[in-house]
Amino acid sequence: IGLADASFMGSGSERRYEDLCRNIINDMNQYGLSVVDDFLGMETGLKILNEVRSMYNAGAFHDGQLVHNQKPDAPSSAVRGDKIRGDKIKWVGGNEPGCSNVWYLTNQIDSVVYRVNTMKDNGILGNYHIRERTRAMVACYPGSGTHYVMHVDNPNKDGRVITAIYYLNINWDARESGGILRIRPTPGTTVADIEPKFDRLIFFWSDIRNPHEVQPAHRTRYAITVWYFDAKEREEALNRAKLENSRTNNAIISSTSQGHAQSQ
Ligand SMILES: Cc1cc(NC(=O)CCC(=O)O)nc(C)c1Br
Ligand SMILES: [Fe+3]
């Protein structure tokens, strides 16, 4: 996978930006995923990490979902079935106070995604029309051995086509800290094991092409995720939801009105 070095963002050289985008286009067409190292450079990466740490320490994150304890040799007091916290998350729109660096990151990712979506000869990426995204989901794995089960981000055409994840973990060594993102691109038998390294940005198709899991992490593990929508798939998903809504509402109204009639 073309590990493009993108810390040009500081030097702003146009040529390397084009090369980066070309690498991502090739990777997405060939593998359905792309890994970009040194996306923003040390200085900017640290500003984002410090901002996320202060959010986390301010208790701004929602408690992660409860998961069964993974430790087979759990100490006698904590029986095997006890629950531990999974990843904790906080949704960031970007213009809130104290989130200016996360906002800068999402702007940088936006410009890359919009660029690769409109460049010539961009293959599969040319099939999509990306005009909007979710807010940024800042996630922290507390490092108590929590993991994230194998799943697909968008299994039922909710409109999300690209998952972008930015990692903030300095000197991450998976041999001692685990926390590998394992993607199983389908169809196929390959497995991509991706370490959540500092200033690393990854992209992958959000749908069933990329089931993925996070292996147990034994050190605090930060990641920032944004999902990009394809305009057509998104509109169709919203229309289905509206239709479903009106059916349910009519069902409720008719059942209550019948109920009402009977009670008279
Ligand atoms: C809340 C939520 C989190 C994630 N995160 C990952 O897959 C982990 C990626 C990584 O941190 O390497 N995915 C979904 C579909 C939901 Br929903
Ligand atoms: Fe996911």
Coordinates of C-alpha atoms and ligand atoms in Angstrom, one line a residue:
I1 CA 0.0 0.0 0.0
G2 CA 1.5 3.3 -1.1
L3 CA 2.6 4.9 2.1
A4 CA 2.5 8.4 0.9
D5 CA 4.5 10.9 3.0
A6 CA 2.3 13.9 3.2
S7 CA 3.9 16.2 5.7
F8 CA 4.2 18.6 2.8
M9 CA 1.0 20.2 4.3
G10 CA 3.4 22.5 6.1
S11 CA 5.5 23.3 3.0
G12 CA 2.3 23.4 0.9
S13 CA 4.0 22.1 -2.3
E14 CA 1.4 21.6 -4.9
R15 CA 3.2 18.9 -6.8
R16 CA 3.5 16.6 -3.7
Y17 CA -0.2 17.2 -3.0
E18 CA -1.0 15.9 -6.5
D19 CA 1.2 12.9 -5.9
L20 CA -0.5 12.2 -2.6
C21 CA -3.9 12.3 -4.1
R22 CA -2.8 10.1 -7.0
N23 CA -1.4 7.6 -4.5
I24 CA -4.7 7.5 -2.7
I25 CA -6.7 7.1 -5.9
N26 CA -4.5 4.1 -6.9
D27 CA -4.7 2.5 -3.4
M28 CA -8.5 2.9 -3.2
N29 CA -8.9 1.4 -6.7
Q30 CA -6.5 -1.4 -6.1
Y31 CA -7.0 -2.3 -2.4
G32 CA -10.1 -0.4 -1.3
L33 CA -8.0 1.2 1.4
S34 CA -5.1 3.7 1.6
V35 CA -2.6 4.6 4.4
V36 CA -1.0 8.1 4.5
D37 CA 1.8 8.7 6.9
D38 CA 2.9 12.0 8.3
F39 CA -0.2 13.7 7.0
L40 CA 0.1 17.0 8.9
G41 CA 3.6 16.9 10.4
M42 CA 4.7 16.6 14.0
E43 CA 3.8 20.2 15.1
T44 CA 0.2 20.2 13.9
G45 CA -0.3 16.6 15.0
L46 CA 0.8 17.5 18.5
K47 CA -1.7 20.4 18.7
I48 CA -4.5 18.0 17.8
L49 CA -3.3 15.4 20.3
N50 CA -3.2 18.0 23.1
E51 CA -6.6 19.3 22.2
V52 CA -8.0 15.7 22.3
R53 CA -6.3 14.9 25.6
S54 CA -7.7 18.0 27.3
M55 CA -11.2 17.2 26.0
Y56 CA -10.8 13.7 27.4
N57 CA -9.4 14.9 30.7
A58 CA -12.3 17.4 31.0
G59 CA -14.6 14.3 30.9
A60 CA -16.2 15.4 27.7
F61 CA -16.3 11.9 26.3
H62 CA -19.4 9.7 26.5
D63 CA -18.8 6.4 28.4
G64 CA -17.9 3.7 25.9
Q65 CA -20.2 0.8 25.3
L66 CA -19.9 -1.9 27.9
V67 CA -18.1 -5.0 26.7
H68 CA -17.4 -8.4 28.2
N69 CA -14.0 -8.7 29.9
Q70 CA -11.6 -10.1 27.4
K71 CA -8.9 -11.2 29.9
P72 CA -9.1 -15.0 30.0
D73 CA -7.1 -15.0 33.3
A74 CA -9.2 -12.3 34.9
P75 CA -8.3 -11.8 38.6
S76 CA -10.7 -13.8 40.9
S77 CA -12.5 -10.6 42.0
A78 CA -13.4 -9.6 38.5
V79 CA -15.2 -12.7 37.3
R80 CA -14.7 -13.5 33.6
G81 CA -18.1 -12.2 32.6
D82 CA -17.7 -8.8 34.2
K83 CA -18.0 -5.7 32.0
I84 CA -15.4 -3.2 31.1
R85 CA -15.7 0.0 29.2
G86 CA -15.0 0.0 25.4
D87 CA -14.0 3.0 23.5
K88 CA -15.2 6.4 24.7
I89 CA -16.4 8.8 22.1
K90 CA -17.2 12.5 21.6
W91 CA -18.8 14.0 18.4
V92 CA -17.1 17.2 17.4
G93 CA -18.8 19.5 14.9
G94 CA -15.7 21.6 14.7
N95 CA -16.6 25.2 15.4
E96 CA -17.1 24.6 19.2
P97 CA -14.6 26.3 21.4
G98 CA -11.5 24.1 22.2
C99 CA -11.9 22.1 19.0
S100 CA -10.1 24.4 16.5
N101 CA -7.3 21.8 15.8
V102 CA -9.8 19.0 15.2
W103 CA -11.6 21.4 13.0
Y104 CA -8.4 22.1 11.1
L105 CA -7.8 18.4 10.7
T106 CA -11.3 17.7 9.2
N107 CA -10.8 20.6 6.8
Q108 CA -7.5 19.1 5.6
I109 CA -9.1 15.7 5.1
D110 CA -12.1 17.3 3.4
S111 CA -9.8 18.9 0.8
V112 CA -8.1 15.6 0.0
V113 CA -11.4 13.7 -0.3
Y114 CA -13.0 16.3 -2.5
R115 CA -9.8 16.5 -4.6
V116 CA -9.6 12.7 -5.2
N117 CA -13.3 12.6 -5.9
T118 CA -12.9 15.1 -8.8
M119 CA -9.5 14.3 -10.3
K120 CA -9.5 12.8 -13.8
D121 CA -8.9 9.0 -14.2
N122 CA -9.9 8.4 -10.5
G123 CA -11.6 5.1 -11.3
I124 CA -14.2 3.9 -8.8
L125 CA -13.9 7.2 -6.9
G126 CA -15.4 8.8 -10.0
N127 CA -18.7 6.9 -9.4
Y128 CA -19.3 8.8 -6.3
H129 CA -20.4 12.4 -5.7
I130 CA -19.1 13.4 -2.3
R131 CA -20.5 16.6 -1.0
E132 CA -21.0 16.1 2.7
R133 CA -19.7 14.2 5.7
T134 CA -20.5 13.3 9.3
R135 CA -19.1 15.4 12.2
A136 CA -15.8 14.1 13.6
M137 CA -16.0 11.2 16.0
V138 CA -13.1 11.5 18.5
A139 CA -12.6 8.0 20.1
C140 CA -10.4 6.9 22.9
Y141 CA -9.8 3.3 23.9
P142 CA -8.8 3.4 27.6
G143 CA -6.3 0.7 27.1
S144 CA -7.7 -1.8 29.5
G145 CA -7.6 -4.5 26.9
T146 CA -10.8 -3.3 25.2
H147 CA -11.3 -4.1 21.6
Y148 CA -13.9 -3.4 18.9
V149 CA -15.6 -6.4 17.3
M150 CA -15.4 -7.2 13.6
H151 CA -18.0 -5.1 11.9
V152 CA -18.9 -3.2 8.7
D153 CA -19.4 0.6 9.1
N154 CA -22.2 0.9 6.5
P155 CA -23.8 -2.5 6.0
N156 CA -27.1 -1.2 4.6
K157 CA -26.5 1.7 2.2
D158 CA -27.0 4.6 4.6
G159 CA -25.0 6.8 2.2
R160 CA -21.5 6.6 3.7
V161 CA -18.9 5.6 1.1
I162 CA -15.5 6.5 2.6
T163 CA -14.3 6.1 6.2
A164 CA -11.3 8.4 7.1
I165 CA -9.5 7.7 10.4
Y166 CA -6.7 9.9 11.8
Y167 CA -4.5 8.4 14.6
L168 CA -2.7 10.3 17.4
N169 CA -0.6 7.7 19.2
I170 CA 3.0 8.6 19.5
N171 CA 5.6 5.7 19.4
W172 CA 2.8 3.1 19.2
D173 CA 4.3 -0.4 19.3
A174 CA 1.6 -3.0 18.6
R175 CA 3.8 -5.8 19.9
E176 CA 3.3 -4.5 23.4
S177 CA 0.2 -2.3 23.1
G178 CA -1.9 -4.2 20.5
G179 CA -4.7 -2.0 19.2
I180 CA -4.1 -3.0 15.6
L181 CA -6.9 -2.1 13.1
R182 CA -7.4 -5.3 11.2
I183 CA -9.3 -4.9 7.9
R184 CA -10.4 -8.0 5.9
P185 CA -11.1 -6.6 2.4
T186 CA -13.7 -8.7 0.7
P187 CA -13.8 -10.5 -1.7
G188 CA -10.4 -11.9 -1.1
T189 CA -8.3 -13.4 1.6
T190 CA -5.9 -10.6 2.3
V191 CA -5.7 -9.0 5.7
A192 CA -4.5 -5.5 6.3
D193 CA -3.1 -4.9 9.9
I194 CA -2.8 -1.2 10.5
E195 CA -1.0 0.3 13.5
P196 CA -2.7 3.4 14.9
K197 CA 0.5 5.5 14.5
F198 CA 0.7 9.2 15.2
D199 CA -0.2 11.5 12.3
R200 CA -1.3 8.5 10.2
L201 CA -4.4 9.0 8.1
I202 CA -6.3 6.0 6.5
F203 CA -9.2 5.8 4.1
F204 CA -11.3 2.7 3.3
W205 CA -14.6 2.0 1.6
S206 CA -17.3 2.1 4.4
D207 CA -19.5 -0.7 3.1
I208 CA -19.3 -4.4 3.1
R209 CA -16.0 -4.4 1.2
N210 CA -14.2 -3.6 4.4
P211 CA -15.2 -5.6 7.5
H212 CA -12.7 -4.5 10.3
E213 CA -12.0 -4.9 14.0
V214 CA -9.7 -3.2 16.6
Q215 CA -7.7 -5.8 18.5
P216 CA -7.4 -5.4 22.3
A217 CA -5.5 -2.2 23.2
H218 CA -3.2 -2.1 26.3
R219 CA -2.4 1.6 26.1
T220 CA -4.6 4.7 25.7
R221 CA -5.5 4.8 22.0
Y222 CA -6.9 7.9 20.3
A223 CA -8.5 8.1 16.8
I224 CA -10.6 10.7 15.0
T225 CA -13.0 9.3 12.4
V226 CA -15.1 11.1 9.7
W227 CA -17.4 9.4 7.2
Y228 CA -18.1 10.8 3.7
F229 CA -21.5 10.5 2.0
D230 CA -22.2 9.8 -1.6
A231 CA -25.0 12.3 -2.5
K232 CA -27.1 9.8 -4.4
E233 CA -26.9 6.9 -1.9
R234 CA -27.5 9.4 0.9
E235 CA -30.6 10.8 -0.7
E236 CA -32.0 7.3 -1.4
A237 CA -31.4 6.3 2.2
L238 CA -33.2 9.5 3.5
N239 CA -36.1 8.8 1.2
R240 CA -36.4 5.2 2.4
A241 CA -36.3 6.5 6.0
K242 CA -39.0 9.0 5.2
L243 CA -41.2 6.4 3.6
E244 CA -40.7 4.0 6.5
N245 CA -41.5 6.9 8.9
S246 CA -44.8 7.8 7.2
R247 CA -45.8 4.0 7.1
T248 CA -45.1 3.7 10.8
N249 CA -46.9 7.0 11.6
N250 CA -49.9 5.9 9.5
A251 CA -49.9 2.5 11.3
I252 CA -49.8 4.3 14.7
I253 CA -52.5 6.7 13.7
S254 CA -54.8 4.0 12.3
S255 CA -54.3 1.7 15.3
T256 CA -55.0 4.5 17.8
S257 CA -58.0 5.8 15.8
Q258 CA -59.3 2.2 15.7
G259 CA -58.6 1.9 19.4
H260 CA -60.4 5.2 19.9
A261 CA -63.4 4.1 17.9
Q262 CA -63.7 0.8 19.9
S263 CA -63.5 2.6 23.2
Q264 CA -66.5 4.9 22.4
Ligands
LIG1 C1 -18.6 4.0 17.1 C2 -18.0 3.3 15.9 C3 -16.6 3.1 15.9 C4 -16.0 2.5 14.9 N1 -14.7 2.4 14.9 C5 -13.9 1.5 14.3 O1 -14.2 0.7 13.5 C6 -12.4 1.5 14.9 C7 -11.4 2.0 13.9 C8 -10.1 2.3 14.6 O2 -10.2 3.0 15.7 O3 -9.1 1.8 14.1 N2 -16.7 2.0 13.8 C9 -18.1 2.1 13.9 C10 -18.8 1.5 12.7 C11 -18.7 2.7 14.9 BR1 -20.6 2.8 14.9
FE2 FE -15.7 0.9 12.1

